[in-house]
CSV table of C-alpha atoms and ligand atoms in Angstrom, one decimal:
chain,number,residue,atom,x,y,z
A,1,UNK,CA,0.0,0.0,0.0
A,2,UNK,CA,1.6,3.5,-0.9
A,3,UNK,CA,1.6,6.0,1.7
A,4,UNK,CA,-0.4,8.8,0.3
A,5,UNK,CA,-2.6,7.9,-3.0
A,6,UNK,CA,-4.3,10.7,-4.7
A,7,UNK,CA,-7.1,9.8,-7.3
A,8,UNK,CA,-8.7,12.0,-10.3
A,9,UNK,CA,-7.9,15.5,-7.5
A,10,UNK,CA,-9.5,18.6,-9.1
A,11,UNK,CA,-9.9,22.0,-8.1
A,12,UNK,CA,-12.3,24.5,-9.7
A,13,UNK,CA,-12.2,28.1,-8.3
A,14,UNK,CA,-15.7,29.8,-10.0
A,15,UNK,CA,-15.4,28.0,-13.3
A,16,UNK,CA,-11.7,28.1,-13.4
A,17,UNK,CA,-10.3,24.5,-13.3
A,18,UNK,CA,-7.0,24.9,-11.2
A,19,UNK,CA,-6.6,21.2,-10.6
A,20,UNK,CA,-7.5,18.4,-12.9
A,21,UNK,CA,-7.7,14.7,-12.7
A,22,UNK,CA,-4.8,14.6,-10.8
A,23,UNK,CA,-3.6,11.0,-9.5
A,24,UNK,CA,-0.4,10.2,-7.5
A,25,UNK,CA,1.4,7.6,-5.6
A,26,UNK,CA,4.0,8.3,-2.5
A,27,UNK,CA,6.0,5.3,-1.5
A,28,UNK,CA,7.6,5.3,2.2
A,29,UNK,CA,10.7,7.3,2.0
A,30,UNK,CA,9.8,9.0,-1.2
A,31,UNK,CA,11.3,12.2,-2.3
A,32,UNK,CA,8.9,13.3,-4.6
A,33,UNK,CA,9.1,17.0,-6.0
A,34,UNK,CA,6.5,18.3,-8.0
A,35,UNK,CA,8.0,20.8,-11.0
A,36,UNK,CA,5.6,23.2,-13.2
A,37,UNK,CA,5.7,27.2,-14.0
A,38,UNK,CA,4.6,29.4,-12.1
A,39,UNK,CA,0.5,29.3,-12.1
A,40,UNK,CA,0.5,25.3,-12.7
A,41,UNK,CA,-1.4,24.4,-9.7
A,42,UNK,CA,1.3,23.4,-7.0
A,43,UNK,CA,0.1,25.2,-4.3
A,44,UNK,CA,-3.4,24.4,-4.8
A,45,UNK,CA,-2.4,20.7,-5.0
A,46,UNK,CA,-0.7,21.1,-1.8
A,47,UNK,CA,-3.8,23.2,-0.3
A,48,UNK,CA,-6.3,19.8,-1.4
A,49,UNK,CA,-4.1,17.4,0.4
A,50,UNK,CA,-3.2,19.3,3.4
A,51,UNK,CA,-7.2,20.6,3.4
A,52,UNK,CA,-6.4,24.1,3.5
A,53,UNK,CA,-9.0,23.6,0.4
A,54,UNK,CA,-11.8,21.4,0.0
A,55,UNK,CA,-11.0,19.6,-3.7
A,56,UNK,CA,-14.2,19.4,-5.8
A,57,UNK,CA,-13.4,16.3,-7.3
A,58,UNK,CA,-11.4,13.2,-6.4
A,59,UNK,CA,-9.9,11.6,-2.9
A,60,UNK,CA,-6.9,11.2,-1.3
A,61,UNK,CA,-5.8,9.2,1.1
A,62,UNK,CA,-3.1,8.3,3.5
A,63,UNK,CA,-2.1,4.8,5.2
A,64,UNK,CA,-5.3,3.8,3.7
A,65,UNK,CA,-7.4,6.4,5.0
A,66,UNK,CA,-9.0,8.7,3.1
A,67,UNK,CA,-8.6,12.5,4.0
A,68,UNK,CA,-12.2,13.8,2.5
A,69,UNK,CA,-14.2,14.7,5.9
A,70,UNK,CA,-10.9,16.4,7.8
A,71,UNK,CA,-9.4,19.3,8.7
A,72,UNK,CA,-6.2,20.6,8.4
A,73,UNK,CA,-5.1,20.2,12.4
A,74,UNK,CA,-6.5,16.5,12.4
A,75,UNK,CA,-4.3,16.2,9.2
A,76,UNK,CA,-1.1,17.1,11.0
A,77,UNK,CA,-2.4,14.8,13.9
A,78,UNK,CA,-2.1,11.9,11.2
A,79,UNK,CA,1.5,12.3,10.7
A,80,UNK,CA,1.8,14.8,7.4
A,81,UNK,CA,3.1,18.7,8.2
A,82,UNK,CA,3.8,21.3,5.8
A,83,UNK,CA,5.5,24.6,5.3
A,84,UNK,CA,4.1,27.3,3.4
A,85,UNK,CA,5.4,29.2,0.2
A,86,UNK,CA,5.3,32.2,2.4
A,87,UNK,CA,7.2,32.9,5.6
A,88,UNK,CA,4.3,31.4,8.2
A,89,UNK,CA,5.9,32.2,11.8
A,90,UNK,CA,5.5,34.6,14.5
A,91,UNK,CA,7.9,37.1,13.8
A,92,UNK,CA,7.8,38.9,17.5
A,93,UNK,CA,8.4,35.5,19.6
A,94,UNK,CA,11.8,34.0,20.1
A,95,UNK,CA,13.2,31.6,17.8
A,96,UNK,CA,12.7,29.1,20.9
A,97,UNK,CA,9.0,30.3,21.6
A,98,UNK,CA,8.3,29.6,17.6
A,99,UNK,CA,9.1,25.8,18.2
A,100,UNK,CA,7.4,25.9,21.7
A,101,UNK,CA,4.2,26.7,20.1
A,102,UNK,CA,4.6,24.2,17.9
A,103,UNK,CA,4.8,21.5,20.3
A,104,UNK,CA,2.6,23.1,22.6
A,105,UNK,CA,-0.4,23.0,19.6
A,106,UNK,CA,0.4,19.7,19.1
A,107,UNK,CA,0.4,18.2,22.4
A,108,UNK,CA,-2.7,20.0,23.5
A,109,UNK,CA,-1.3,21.6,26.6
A,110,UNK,CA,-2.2,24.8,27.0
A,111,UNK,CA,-2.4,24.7,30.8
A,112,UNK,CA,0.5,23.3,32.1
A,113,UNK,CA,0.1,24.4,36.1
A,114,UNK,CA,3.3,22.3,37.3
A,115,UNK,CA,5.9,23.6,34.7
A,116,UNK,CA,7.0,27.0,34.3
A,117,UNK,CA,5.9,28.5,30.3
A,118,UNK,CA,9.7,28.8,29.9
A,119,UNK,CA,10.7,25.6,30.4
A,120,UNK,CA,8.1,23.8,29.4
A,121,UNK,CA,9.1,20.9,26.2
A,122,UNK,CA,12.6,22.8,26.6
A,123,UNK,CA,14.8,19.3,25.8
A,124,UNK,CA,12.2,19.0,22.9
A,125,UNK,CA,12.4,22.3,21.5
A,126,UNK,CA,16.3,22.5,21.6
A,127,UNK,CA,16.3,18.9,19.9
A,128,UNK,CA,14.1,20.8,16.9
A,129,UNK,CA,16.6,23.6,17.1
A,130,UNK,CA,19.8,21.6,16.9
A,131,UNK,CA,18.2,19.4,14.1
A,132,UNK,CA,18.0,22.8,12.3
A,133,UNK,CA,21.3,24.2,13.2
A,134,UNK,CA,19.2,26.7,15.3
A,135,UNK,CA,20.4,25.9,18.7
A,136,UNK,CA,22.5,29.0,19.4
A,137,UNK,CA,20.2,31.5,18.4
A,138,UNK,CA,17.1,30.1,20.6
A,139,UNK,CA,16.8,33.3,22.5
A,140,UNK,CA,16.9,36.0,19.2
A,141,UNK,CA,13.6,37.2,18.1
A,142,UNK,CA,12.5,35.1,15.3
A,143,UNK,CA,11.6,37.9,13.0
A,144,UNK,CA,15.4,39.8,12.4
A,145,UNK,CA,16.9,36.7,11.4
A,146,UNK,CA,18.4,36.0,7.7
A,147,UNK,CA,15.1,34.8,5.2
A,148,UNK,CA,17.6,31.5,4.9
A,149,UNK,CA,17.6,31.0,9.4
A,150,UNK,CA,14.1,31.8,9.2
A,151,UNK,CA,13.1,29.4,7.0
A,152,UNK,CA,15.2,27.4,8.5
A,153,UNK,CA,13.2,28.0,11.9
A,154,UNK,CA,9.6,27.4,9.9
A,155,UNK,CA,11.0,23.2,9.1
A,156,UNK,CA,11.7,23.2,12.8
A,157,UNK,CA,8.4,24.1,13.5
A,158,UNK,CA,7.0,21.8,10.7
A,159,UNK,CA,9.0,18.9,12.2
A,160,UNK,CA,7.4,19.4,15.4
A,161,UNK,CA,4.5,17.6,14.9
A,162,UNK,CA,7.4,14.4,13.9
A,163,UNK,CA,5.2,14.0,10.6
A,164,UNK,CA,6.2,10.9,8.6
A,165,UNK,CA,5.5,13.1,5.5
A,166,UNK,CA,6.6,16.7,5.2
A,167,UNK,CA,5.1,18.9,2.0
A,168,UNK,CA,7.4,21.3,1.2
A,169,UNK,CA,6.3,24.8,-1.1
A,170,UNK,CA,8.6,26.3,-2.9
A,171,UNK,CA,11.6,25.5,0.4
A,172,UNK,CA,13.9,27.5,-1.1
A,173,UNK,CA,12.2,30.4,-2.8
A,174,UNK,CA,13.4,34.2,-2.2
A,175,UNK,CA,17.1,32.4,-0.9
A,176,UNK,CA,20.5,33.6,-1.9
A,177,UNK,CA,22.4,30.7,-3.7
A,178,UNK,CA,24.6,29.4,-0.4
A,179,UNK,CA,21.2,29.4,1.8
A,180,UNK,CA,19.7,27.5,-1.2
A,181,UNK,CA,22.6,24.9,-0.8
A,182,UNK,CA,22.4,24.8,2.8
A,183,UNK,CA,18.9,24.5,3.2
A,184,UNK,CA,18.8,21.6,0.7
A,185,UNK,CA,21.5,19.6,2.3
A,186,UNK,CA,19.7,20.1,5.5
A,187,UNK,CA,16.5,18.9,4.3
A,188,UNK,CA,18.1,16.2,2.7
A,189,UNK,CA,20.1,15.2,5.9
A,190,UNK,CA,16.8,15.8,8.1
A,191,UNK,CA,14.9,13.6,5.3
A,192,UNK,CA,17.4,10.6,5.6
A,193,UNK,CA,17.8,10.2,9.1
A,194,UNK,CA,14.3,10.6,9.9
A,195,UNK,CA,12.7,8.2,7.3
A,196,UNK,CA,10.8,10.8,5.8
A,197,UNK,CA,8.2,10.7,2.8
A,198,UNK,CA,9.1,14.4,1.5
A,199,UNK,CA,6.8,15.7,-1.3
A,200,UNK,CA,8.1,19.4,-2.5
A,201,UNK,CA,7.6,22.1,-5.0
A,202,UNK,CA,10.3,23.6,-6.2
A,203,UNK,CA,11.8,26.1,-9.0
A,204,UNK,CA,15.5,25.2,-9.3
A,205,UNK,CA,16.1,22.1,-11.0
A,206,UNK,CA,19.4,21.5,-9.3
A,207,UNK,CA,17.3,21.9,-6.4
A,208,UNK,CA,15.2,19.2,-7.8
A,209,UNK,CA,17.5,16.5,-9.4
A,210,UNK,CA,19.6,16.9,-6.4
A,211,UNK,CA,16.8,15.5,-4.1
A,212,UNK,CA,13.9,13.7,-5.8
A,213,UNK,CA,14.2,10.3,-6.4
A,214,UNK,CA,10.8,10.7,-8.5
A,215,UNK,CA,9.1,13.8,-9.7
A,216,UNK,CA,6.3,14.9,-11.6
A,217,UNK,CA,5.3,17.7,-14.3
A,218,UNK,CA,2.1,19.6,-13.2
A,219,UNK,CA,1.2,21.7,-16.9
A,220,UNK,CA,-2.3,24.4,-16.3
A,221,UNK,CA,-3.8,21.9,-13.5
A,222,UNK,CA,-2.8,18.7,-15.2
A,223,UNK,CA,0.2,16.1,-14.5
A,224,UNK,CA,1.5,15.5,-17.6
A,225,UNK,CA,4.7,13.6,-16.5
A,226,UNK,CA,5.8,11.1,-13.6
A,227,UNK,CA,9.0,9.2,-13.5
A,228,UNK,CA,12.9,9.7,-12.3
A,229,UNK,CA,14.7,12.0,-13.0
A,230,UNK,CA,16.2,10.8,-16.4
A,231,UNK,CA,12.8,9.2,-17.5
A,232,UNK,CA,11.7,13.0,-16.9
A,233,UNK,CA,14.7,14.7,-18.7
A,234,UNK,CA,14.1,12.3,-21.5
A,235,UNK,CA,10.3,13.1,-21.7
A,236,UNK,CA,9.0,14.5,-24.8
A,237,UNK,CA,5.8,16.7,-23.4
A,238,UNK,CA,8.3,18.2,-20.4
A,239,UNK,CA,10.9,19.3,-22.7
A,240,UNK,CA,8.9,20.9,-25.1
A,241,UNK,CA,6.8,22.7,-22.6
A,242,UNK,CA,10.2,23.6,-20.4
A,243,UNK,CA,11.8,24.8,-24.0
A,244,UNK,CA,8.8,26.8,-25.0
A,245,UNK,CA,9.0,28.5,-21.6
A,246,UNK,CA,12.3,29.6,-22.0
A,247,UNK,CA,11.7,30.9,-25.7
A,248,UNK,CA,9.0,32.8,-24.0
A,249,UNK,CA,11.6,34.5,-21.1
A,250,UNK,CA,14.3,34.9,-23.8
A,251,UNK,CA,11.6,37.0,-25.8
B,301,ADP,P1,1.5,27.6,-8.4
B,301,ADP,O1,1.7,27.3,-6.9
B,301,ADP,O2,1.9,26.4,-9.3
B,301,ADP,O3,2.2,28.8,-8.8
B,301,ADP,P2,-1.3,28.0,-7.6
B,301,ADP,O4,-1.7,26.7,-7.1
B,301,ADP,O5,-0.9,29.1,-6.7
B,301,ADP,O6,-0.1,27.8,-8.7
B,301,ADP,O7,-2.4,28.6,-8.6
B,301,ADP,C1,-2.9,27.9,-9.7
B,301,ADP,C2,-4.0,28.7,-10.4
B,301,ADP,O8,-5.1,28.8,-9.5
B,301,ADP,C3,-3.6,30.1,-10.7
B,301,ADP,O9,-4.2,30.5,-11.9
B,301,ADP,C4,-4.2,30.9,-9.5
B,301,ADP,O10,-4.5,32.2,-9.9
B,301,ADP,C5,-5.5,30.1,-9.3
B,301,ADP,N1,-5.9,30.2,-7.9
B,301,ADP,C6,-5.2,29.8,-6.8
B,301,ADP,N2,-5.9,30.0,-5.6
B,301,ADP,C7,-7.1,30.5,-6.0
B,301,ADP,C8,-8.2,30.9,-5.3
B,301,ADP,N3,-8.3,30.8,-4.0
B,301,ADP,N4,-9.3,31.4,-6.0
B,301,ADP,C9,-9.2,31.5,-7.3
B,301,ADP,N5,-8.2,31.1,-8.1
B,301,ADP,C10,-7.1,30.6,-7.4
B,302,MG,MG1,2.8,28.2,-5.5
């Protein structure tokens, strides 16, 4: 049985049909990015799994159970987190209080009488920290570190939850091109030694070929391409579409 099966996804916003018989596989493990202009549907696609949106056609399910009638906190409960393709932390709280959140929403304890707030799931929240090369700068407000640190901080947060799949948008987007390598190491580390099922949007195709073991083509709503990473360089419909786009920017 594969992790997280999506079957004939689609999305239609008021006539406009962002998402469109979409059907997927995740194996255990799986590093799965999901490549497509700008416009192609990724984030909506991510939005339908993760219920952020309700899909008006199609299911998806994962370990065997579909997703349909949830929402997006009993999601995370189930083991899958996600980051956003926007910065999504609290800029004002410590880099420390970020992850404390975190585990606080997840372990529904809100009033914890016998532990002081500061100390409370400290060994857990360093743990995130340290997995995220964040550990010395627990006690700096989130909000004036580097975009790279910060969204650095937000897989911290993501990790929290300790999801068995982690939905990446767009991980590296706005970074200069050291945090890009950085980041992508770390999530590749993070990804091994965890076991994690990593499904992930992303721009850069060194980005890409340097972490997918599969990926797929998303083209106005519609996959149009699954395979490895030479069966997708190879693919007819990906390079025509990829060469047409960069005719287009050339122009
Ligand atoms: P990507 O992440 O691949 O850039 P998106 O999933 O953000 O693409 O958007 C896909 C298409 O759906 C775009 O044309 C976008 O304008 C449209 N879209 C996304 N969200 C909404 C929404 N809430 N309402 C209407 N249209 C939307
Ligand atoms: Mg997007």
């Amino acid at each position: 049985m594969s992790l997280l099966s999506i079957k004939s996804l689609g999305m239609n916003f008021g006539g406009f049909q962002a998402l469109n018989g979409v059907n997927l596989s995740l194996d255990e493990g799986e590093k799965h990015a999901i490549i497509g202009p700008n416009g192609a549907g990724k984030t909506t696609f991510f939005n339908c799994i993760t219920r952020h949106l309700r899909p008006t056609e199609g299911k998806v399910s994962y370990r065997g159970k579909e997703l349909t009638a949830l929402k997006p906190y009993q999601i995370v409960k189930l083991g899958i987190a996600r980051s956003f393709q926007r910065i999504n932390i609290y800029p004002e709280l410590s880099v420390f209080e970020n992850v404390q959140v975190a585990l606080i929403a997840d372990r529904g304890q809100m009033f914890n009488m016998l532990r002081p707030g500061a100390s409370l799931f400290r060994e857990d929240v360093m743990r995130m920290l340290d997995l995220v090369h964040l550990g010395n700068e627990a006690g700096n407000t989130a909000g004036v570190m580097s975009y790279g640190k910060q969204k650095q901080l937000e897989l911290a947060v993501a990790l929290a939850s300790e999801p068995d799949l982690l939905l990446l948008d767009e991980p590296t987007a706005g970074m200069s091109p050291q945090e890009t390598i950085d980041s992508i190491s770390l999530i590749g580390q993070i990804a091994e030694s965890r076991n994690l099922t990593l499904l992930f949007t992303e721009h850069d195709m060194n980005v890409v070929f340097s972490i997918a073991d599969r990926l797929s083509v998303l083209h106005h709503g519609e996959l149009i391409a699954t395979g490895n990473p030479d069966e997708i360089r190879q693919d007819p419909d990906v390079r025509r579409i990829y060469l047409g786009e960069h005719a287009d920017n050339a122009a």
